[in-house]
Coordinates of C-alpha atoms (C1' of nucleotides) in Angstrom, one line a residue:
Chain A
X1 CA -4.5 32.0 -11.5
X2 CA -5.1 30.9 -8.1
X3 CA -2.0 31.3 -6.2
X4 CA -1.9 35.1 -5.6
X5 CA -5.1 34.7 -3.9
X6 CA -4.1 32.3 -1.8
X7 CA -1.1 34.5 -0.6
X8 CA -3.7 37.1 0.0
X9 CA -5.5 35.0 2.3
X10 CA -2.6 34.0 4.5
X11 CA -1.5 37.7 4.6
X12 CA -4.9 38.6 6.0
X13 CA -4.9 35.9 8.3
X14 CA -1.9 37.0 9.7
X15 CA 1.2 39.5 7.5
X16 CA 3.9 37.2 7.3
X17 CA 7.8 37.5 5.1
X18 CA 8.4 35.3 1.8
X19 CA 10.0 32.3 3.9
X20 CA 7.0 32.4 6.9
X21 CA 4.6 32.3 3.9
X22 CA 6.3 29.2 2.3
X23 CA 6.6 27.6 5.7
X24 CA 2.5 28.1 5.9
X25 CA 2.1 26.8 2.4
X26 CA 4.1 23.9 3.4
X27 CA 1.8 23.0 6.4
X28 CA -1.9 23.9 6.1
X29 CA -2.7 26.1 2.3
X30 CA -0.3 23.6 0.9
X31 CA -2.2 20.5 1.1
X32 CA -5.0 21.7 -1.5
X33 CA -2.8 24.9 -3.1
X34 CA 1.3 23.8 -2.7
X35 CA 3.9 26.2 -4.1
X36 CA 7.7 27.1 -4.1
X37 CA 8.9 29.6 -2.1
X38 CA 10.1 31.0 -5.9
X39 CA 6.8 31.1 -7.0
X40 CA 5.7 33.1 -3.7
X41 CA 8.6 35.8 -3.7
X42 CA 7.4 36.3 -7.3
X43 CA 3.7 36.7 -6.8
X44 CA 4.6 39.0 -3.4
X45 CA 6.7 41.2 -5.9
X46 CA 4.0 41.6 -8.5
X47 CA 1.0 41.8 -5.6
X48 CA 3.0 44.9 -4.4
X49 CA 3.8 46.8 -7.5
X50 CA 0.1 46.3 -8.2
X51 CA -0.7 47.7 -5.2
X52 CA -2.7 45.2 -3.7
X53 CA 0.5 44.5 -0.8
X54 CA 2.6 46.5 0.7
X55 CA 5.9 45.9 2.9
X56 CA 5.3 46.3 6.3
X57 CA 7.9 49.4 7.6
X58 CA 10.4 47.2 9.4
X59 CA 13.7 48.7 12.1
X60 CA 15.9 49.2 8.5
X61 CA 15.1 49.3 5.1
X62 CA 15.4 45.8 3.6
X63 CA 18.2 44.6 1.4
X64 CA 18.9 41.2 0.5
X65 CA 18.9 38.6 3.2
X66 CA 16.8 40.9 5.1
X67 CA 13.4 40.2 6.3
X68 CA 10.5 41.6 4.8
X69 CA 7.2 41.2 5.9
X70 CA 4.2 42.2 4.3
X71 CA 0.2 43.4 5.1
X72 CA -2.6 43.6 2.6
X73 CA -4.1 46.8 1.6
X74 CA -7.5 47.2 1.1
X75 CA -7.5 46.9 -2.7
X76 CA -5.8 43.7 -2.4
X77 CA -8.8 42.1 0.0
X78 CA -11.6 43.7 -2.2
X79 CA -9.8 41.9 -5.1
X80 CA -10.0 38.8 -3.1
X81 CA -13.7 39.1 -2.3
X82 CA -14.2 39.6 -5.6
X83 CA -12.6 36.2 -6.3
X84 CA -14.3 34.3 -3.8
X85 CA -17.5 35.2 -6.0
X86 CA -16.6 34.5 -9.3
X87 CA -17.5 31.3 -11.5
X88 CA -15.0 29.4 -12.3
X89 CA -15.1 25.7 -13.4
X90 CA -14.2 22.9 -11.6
X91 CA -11.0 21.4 -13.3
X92 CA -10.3 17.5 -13.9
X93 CA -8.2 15.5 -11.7
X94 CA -4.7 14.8 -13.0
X95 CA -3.3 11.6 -11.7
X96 CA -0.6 9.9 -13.3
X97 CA -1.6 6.8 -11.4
X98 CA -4.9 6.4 -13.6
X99 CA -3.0 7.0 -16.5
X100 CA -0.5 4.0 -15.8
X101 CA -3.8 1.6 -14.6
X102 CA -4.9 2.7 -18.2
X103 CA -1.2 2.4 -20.0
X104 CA -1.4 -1.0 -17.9
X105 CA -4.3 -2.2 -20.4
X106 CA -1.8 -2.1 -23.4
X107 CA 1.2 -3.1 -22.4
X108 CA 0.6 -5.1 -19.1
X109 CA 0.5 -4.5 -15.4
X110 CA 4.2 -5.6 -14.7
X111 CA 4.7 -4.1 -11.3
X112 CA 1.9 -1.6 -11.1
X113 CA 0.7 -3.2 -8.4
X114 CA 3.8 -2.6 -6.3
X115 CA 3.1 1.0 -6.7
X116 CA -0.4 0.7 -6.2
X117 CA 0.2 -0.6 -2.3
X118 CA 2.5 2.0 -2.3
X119 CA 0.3 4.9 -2.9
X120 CA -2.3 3.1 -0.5
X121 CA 0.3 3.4 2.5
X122 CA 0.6 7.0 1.3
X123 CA -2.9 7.9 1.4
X124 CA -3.4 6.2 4.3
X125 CA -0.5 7.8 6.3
X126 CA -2.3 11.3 5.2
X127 CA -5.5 10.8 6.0
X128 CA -4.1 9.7 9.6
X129 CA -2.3 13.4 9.9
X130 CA -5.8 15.0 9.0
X131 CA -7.5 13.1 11.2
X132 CA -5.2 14.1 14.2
X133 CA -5.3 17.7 12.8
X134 CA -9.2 17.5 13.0
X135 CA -9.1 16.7 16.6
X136 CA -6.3 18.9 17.5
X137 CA -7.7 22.1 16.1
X138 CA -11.5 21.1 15.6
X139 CA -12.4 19.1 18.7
X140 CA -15.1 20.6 20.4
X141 CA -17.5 22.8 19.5
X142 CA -18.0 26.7 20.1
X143 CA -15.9 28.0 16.6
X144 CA -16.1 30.9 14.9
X145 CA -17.3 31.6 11.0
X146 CA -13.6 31.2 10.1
X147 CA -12.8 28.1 12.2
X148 CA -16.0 26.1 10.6
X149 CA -14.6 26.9 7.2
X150 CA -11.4 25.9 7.7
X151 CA -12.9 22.4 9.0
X152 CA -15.3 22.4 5.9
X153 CA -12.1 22.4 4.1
X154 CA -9.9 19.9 6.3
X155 CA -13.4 17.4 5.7
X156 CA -12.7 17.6 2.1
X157 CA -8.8 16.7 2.5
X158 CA -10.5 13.9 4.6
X159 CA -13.2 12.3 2.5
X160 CA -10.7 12.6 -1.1
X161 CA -8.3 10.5 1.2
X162 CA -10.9 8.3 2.4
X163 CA -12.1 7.8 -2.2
X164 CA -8.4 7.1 -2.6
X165 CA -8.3 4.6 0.0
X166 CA -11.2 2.9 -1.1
X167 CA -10.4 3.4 -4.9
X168 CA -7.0 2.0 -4.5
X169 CA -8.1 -0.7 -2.5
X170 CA -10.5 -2.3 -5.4
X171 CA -7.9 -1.3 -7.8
X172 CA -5.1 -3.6 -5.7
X173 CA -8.1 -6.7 -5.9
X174 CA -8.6 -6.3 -9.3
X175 CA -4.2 -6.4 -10.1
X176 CA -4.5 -9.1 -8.0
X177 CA -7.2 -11.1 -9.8
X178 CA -5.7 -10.2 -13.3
X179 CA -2.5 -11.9 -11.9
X180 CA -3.9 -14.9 -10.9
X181 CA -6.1 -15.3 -14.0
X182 CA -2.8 -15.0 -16.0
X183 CA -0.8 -17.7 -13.7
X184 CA -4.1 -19.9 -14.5
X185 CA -3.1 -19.0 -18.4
X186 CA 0.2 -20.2 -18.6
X187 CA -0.9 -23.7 -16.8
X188 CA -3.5 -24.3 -19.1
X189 CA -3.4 -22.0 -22.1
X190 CA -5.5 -18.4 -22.6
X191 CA -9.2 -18.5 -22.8
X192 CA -11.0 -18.6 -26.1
X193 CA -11.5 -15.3 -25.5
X194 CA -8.1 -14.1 -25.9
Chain B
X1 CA 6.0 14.5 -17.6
X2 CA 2.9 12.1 -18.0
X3 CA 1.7 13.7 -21.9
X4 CA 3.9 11.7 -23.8
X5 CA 2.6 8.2 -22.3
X6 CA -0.5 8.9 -22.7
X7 CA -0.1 9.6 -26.0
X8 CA 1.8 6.8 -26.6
X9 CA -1.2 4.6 -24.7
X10 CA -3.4 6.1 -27.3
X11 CA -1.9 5.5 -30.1
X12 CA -1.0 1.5 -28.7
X13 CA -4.9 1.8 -28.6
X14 CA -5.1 2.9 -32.2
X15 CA -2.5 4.8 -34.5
X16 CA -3.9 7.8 -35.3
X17 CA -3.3 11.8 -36.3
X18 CA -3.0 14.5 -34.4
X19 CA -6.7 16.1 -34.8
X20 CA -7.6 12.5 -33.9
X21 CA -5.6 12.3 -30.6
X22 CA -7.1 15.6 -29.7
X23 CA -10.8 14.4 -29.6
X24 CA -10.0 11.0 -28.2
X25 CA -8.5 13.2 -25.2
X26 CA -11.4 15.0 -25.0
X27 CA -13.4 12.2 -24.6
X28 CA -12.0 9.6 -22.7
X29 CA -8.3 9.9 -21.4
X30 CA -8.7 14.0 -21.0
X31 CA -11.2 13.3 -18.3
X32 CA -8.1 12.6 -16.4
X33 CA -5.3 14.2 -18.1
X34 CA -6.1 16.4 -20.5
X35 CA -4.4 18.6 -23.3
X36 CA -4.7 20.5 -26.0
X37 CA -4.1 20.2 -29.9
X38 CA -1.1 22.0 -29.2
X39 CA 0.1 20.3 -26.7
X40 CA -0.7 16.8 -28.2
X41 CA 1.4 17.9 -31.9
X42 CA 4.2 19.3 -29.9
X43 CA 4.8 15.8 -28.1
X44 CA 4.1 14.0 -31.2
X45 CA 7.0 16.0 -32.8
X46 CA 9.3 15.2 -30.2
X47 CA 8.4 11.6 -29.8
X48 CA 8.9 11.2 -33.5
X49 CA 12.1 12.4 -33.5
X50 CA 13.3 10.6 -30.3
X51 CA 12.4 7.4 -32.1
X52 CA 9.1 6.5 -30.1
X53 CA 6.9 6.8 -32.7
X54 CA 6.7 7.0 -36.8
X55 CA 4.3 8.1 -38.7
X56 CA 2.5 6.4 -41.1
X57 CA 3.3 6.3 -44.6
X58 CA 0.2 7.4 -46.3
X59 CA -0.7 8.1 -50.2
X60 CA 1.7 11.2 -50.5
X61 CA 4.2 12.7 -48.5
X62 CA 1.9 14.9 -45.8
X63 CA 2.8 18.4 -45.9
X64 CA 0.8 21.0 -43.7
X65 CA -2.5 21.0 -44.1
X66 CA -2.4 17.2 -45.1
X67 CA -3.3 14.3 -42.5
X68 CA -0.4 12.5 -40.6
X69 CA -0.9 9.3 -38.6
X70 CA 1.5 7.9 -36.2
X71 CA 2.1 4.6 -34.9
X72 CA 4.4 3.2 -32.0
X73 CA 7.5 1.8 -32.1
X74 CA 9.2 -0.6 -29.6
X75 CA 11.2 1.5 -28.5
X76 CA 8.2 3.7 -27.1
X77 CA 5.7 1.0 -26.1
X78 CA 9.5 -0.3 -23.8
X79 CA 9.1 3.6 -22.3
X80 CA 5.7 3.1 -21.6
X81 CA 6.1 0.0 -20.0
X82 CA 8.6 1.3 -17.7
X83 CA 6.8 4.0 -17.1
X84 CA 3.7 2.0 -15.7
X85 CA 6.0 0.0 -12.7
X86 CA 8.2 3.7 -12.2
X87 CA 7.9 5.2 -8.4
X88 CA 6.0 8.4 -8.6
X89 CA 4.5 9.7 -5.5
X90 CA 0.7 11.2 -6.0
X91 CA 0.5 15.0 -6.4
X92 CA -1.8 17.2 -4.1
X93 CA -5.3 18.0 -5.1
X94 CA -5.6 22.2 -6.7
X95 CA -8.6 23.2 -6.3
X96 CA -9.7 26.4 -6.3
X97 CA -13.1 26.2 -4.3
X98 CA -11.3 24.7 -1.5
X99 CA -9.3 27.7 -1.4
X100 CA -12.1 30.4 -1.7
X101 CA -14.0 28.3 1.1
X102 CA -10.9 29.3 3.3
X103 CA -10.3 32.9 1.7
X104 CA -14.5 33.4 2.6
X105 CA -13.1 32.8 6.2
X106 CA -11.8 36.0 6.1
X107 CA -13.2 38.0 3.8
X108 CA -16.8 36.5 4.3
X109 CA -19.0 33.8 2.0
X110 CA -20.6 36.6 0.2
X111 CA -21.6 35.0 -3.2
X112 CA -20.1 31.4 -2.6
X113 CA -23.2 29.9 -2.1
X114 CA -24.2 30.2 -5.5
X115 CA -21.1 28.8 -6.5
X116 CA -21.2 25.8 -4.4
X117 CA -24.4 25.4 -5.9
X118 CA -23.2 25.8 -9.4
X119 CA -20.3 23.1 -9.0
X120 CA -23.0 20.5 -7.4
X121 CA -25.1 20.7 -10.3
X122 CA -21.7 19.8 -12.6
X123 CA -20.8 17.3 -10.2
X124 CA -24.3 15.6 -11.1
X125 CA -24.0 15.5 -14.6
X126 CA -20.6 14.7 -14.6
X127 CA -21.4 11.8 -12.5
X128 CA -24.6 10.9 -14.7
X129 CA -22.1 11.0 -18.1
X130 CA -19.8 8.4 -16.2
X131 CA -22.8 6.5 -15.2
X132 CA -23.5 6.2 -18.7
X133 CA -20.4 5.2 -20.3
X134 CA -20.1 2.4 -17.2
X135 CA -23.4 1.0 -18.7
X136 CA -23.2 1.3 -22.4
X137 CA -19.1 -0.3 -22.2
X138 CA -19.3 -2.2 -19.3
X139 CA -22.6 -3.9 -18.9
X140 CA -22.4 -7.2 -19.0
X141 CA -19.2 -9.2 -18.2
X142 CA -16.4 -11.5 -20.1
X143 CA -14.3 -8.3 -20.5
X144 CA -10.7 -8.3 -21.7
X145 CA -8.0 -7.3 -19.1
X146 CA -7.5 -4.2 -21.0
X147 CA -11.5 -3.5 -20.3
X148 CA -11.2 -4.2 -16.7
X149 CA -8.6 -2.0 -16.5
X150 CA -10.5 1.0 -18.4
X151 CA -13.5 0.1 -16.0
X152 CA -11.1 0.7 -13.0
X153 CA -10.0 3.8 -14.2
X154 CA -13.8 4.8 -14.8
X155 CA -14.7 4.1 -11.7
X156 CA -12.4 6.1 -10.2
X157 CA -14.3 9.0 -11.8
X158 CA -17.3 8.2 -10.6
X159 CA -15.9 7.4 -7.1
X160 CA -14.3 10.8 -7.6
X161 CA -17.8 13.1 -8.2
X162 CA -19.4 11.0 -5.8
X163 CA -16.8 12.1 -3.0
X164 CA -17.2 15.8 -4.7
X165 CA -21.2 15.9 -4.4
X166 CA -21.1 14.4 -1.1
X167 CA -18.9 17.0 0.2
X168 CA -20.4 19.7 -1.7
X169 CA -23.8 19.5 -0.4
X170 CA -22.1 19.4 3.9
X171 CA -20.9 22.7 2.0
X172 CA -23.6 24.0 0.5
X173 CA -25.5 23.0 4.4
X174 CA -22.6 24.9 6.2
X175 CA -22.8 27.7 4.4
X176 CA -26.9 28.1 4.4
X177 CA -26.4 27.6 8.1
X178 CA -23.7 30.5 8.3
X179 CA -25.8 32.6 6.8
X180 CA -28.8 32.2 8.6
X181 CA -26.6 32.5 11.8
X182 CA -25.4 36.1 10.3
X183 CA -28.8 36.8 9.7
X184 CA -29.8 36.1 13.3
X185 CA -26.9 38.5 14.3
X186 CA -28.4 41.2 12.9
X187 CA -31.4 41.1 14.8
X188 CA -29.9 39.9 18.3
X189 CA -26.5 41.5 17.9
X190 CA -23.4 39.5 17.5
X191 CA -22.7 36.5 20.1
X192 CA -20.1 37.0 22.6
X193 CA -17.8 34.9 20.7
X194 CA -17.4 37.6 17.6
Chain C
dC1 C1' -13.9 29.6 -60.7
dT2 C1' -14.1 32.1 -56.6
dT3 C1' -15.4 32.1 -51.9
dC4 C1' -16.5 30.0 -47.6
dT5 C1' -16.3 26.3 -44.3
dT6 C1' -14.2 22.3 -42.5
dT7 C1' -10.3 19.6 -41.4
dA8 C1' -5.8 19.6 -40.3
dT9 C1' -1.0 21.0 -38.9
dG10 C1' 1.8 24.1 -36.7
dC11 C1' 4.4 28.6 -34.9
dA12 C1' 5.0 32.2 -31.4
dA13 C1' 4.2 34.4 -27.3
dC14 C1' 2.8 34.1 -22.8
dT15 C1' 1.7 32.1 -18.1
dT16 C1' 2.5 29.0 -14.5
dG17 C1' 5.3 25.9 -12.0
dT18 C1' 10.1 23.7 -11.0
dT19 C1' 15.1 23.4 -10.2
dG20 C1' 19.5 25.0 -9.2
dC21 C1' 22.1 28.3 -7.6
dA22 C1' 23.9 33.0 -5.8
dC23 C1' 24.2 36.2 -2.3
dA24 C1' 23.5 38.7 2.2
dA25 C1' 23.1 39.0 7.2
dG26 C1' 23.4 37.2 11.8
dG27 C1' 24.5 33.8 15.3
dC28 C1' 27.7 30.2 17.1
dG29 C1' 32.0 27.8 18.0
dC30 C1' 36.8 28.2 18.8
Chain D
dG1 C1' 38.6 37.4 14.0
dC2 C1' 37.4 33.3 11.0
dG3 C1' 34.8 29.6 9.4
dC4 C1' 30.3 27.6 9.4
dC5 C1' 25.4 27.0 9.8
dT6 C1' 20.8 29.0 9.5
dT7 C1' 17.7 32.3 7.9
dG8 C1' 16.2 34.9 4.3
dT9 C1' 15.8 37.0 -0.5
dG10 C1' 16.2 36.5 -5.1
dC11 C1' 18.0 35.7 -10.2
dA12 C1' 18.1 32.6 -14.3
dA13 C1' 17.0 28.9 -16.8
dC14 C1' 14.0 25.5 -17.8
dA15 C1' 9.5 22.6 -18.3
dA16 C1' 4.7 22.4 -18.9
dG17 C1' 0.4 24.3 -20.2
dT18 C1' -2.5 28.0 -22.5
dT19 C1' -4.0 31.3 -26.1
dG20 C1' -4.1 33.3 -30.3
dC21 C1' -3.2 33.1 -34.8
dA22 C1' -1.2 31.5 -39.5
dT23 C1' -1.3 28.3 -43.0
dA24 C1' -2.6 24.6 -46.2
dA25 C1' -5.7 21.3 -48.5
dA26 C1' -10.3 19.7 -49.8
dG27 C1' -14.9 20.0 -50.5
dA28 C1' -19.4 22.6 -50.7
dA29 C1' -22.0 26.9 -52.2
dG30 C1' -22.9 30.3 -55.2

DNA sequence: CTTCTTTATGCAACTTGTTGCACAAGGCGC
DNA sequence: GCGCCTTGTGCAACAAGTTGCATAAAGAAG
């Protein structure tokens, strides 16, 4: 499990309550690692009993609808290192979208590619906000150890929107070829081959 | 929920059993949506009783322990087809190296390097096993819709570990270039900047 | 014929992620 | 003061995915 982690890291970066957190997630950790704000109050509850958190000493003691802000402990950012180390394999993709372009192959592409320029527009409209991001935040040069990585990780965000593009692109052609081969069909029957 | 199409695309593909379905996903359609035998007999379970599917009435009446094909209904393969046109935005990558690259900003890169490492040489031979399937199924041309369609999907993967590797090794360089920079800092004392 | 392995189906418990809603405090308008 | 909106925390129920194990039949090994 990934996502306490990735609450650790935005804690370190800067101790933050259970709505700042999901604001954060939202924006920046979100685009690689999203998650509810449910999920986070629940991971901040179990990274405090474990010890790993703790609630920063606010004016009053909490209560409900109170905010509570939290800092990481020094167990909880060994655990983290610990994590940044450890081998774990790369998972497959899950796209539903390659599923449907194979679903497509049995029972035909009726109005897949619709959604196929649709997701195009998509990726393209997200790969324009990373762009501006990059040259907001990572324009010149100068950057710190923490800075490079973050870019390291905005570049990937980048480039998988830049494979999508591409992907979708060919895959849009190719709808578009099938179509017209089976216009061409019903003018002059289906190929022997059929 | 995506598991019950491509189940059903499976079995449009060829009816089949439950042990079946699970090592057809491990091959082909679990490099992009994957699942267990526990998932896969679950769904079967409740596609069978929802009237998407049947099974297959075989020598005796199959019991546990004893083999149980199913085959799609219309019903279903009218689900399916729906299913391919429906509006569905695309999900968020999760991966978890992206987010150690950011926790490494700051709790340091001790030990990623090795990891990067570890994924690139994956990446390659994932991308080598797709290379191979492209040639052995799709060599030559006079391919079916339904082939086209599969090659789409395949090169999707392949377009996908390229993008990985690619991005992987600008890692693997920022990172060696990190470290030699801390290494420098040890010597020199830390830049101005730190 | 008993035991072991393989093939095959499936239950139960758990973890992770999602959805909908409840509840509390504080500020704002009137 | 009273209603309303925003901010903030959180429970409960559900959905999806994972892990471990139980069970059954059939064939091979001895």
């Amino acid at each position: 499990m990934s996502l306490p982690y990735a609450i650790l890291t935005a804690l370190l970066e800067k101790p933050s309550s259970g709505l700042e957190l999901t604001r954060r997630f939202d924006k920046s950790i979100g685009y690689f690692w999203s998650a509810t704000h449910q999920q986070i109050y629940r991971e901040l509850g179990k990274l405090e009993e474990s010890g790993a958190i703790r609630a920063l000493p606010g004016p009053r003691q909490p209560t409900r609808g109170q905010k509570k802000e939290y800092e990481v402990l020094p167990a909880g950012r060994d655990e983290l290192a610990a994590w940044v180390a450890r081998i774990e394999d790369p998972k497959p993709i899950r796209d539903t979208l390659l599923l449907r372009l194979r679903a497509a192959g049995v029972v035909g592409t009726e109005g897949l590619e619709a959604e196929v320029r649709r997701h195009l527009a998509l990726h393209r409209a997200q790969l324009a906000e990373y762009r501006a991001i990059e040259e907001r935040d990572f324009g010149e040069g100068g950057k710190s150890e923490a800075d490079r990585l973050r870019h390291l990780v905005l570049r990937a965000g980048i480039d998988l929107e830049r494979f999508w593009i591409g992907w979708l692109e060919t895959a849009r052609a190719e709808l578009a070829d099938l179509r017209a081969g089976a216009a061409a069909d019903t003018r002059t029957g289906p190929p022997a081959t059929a």
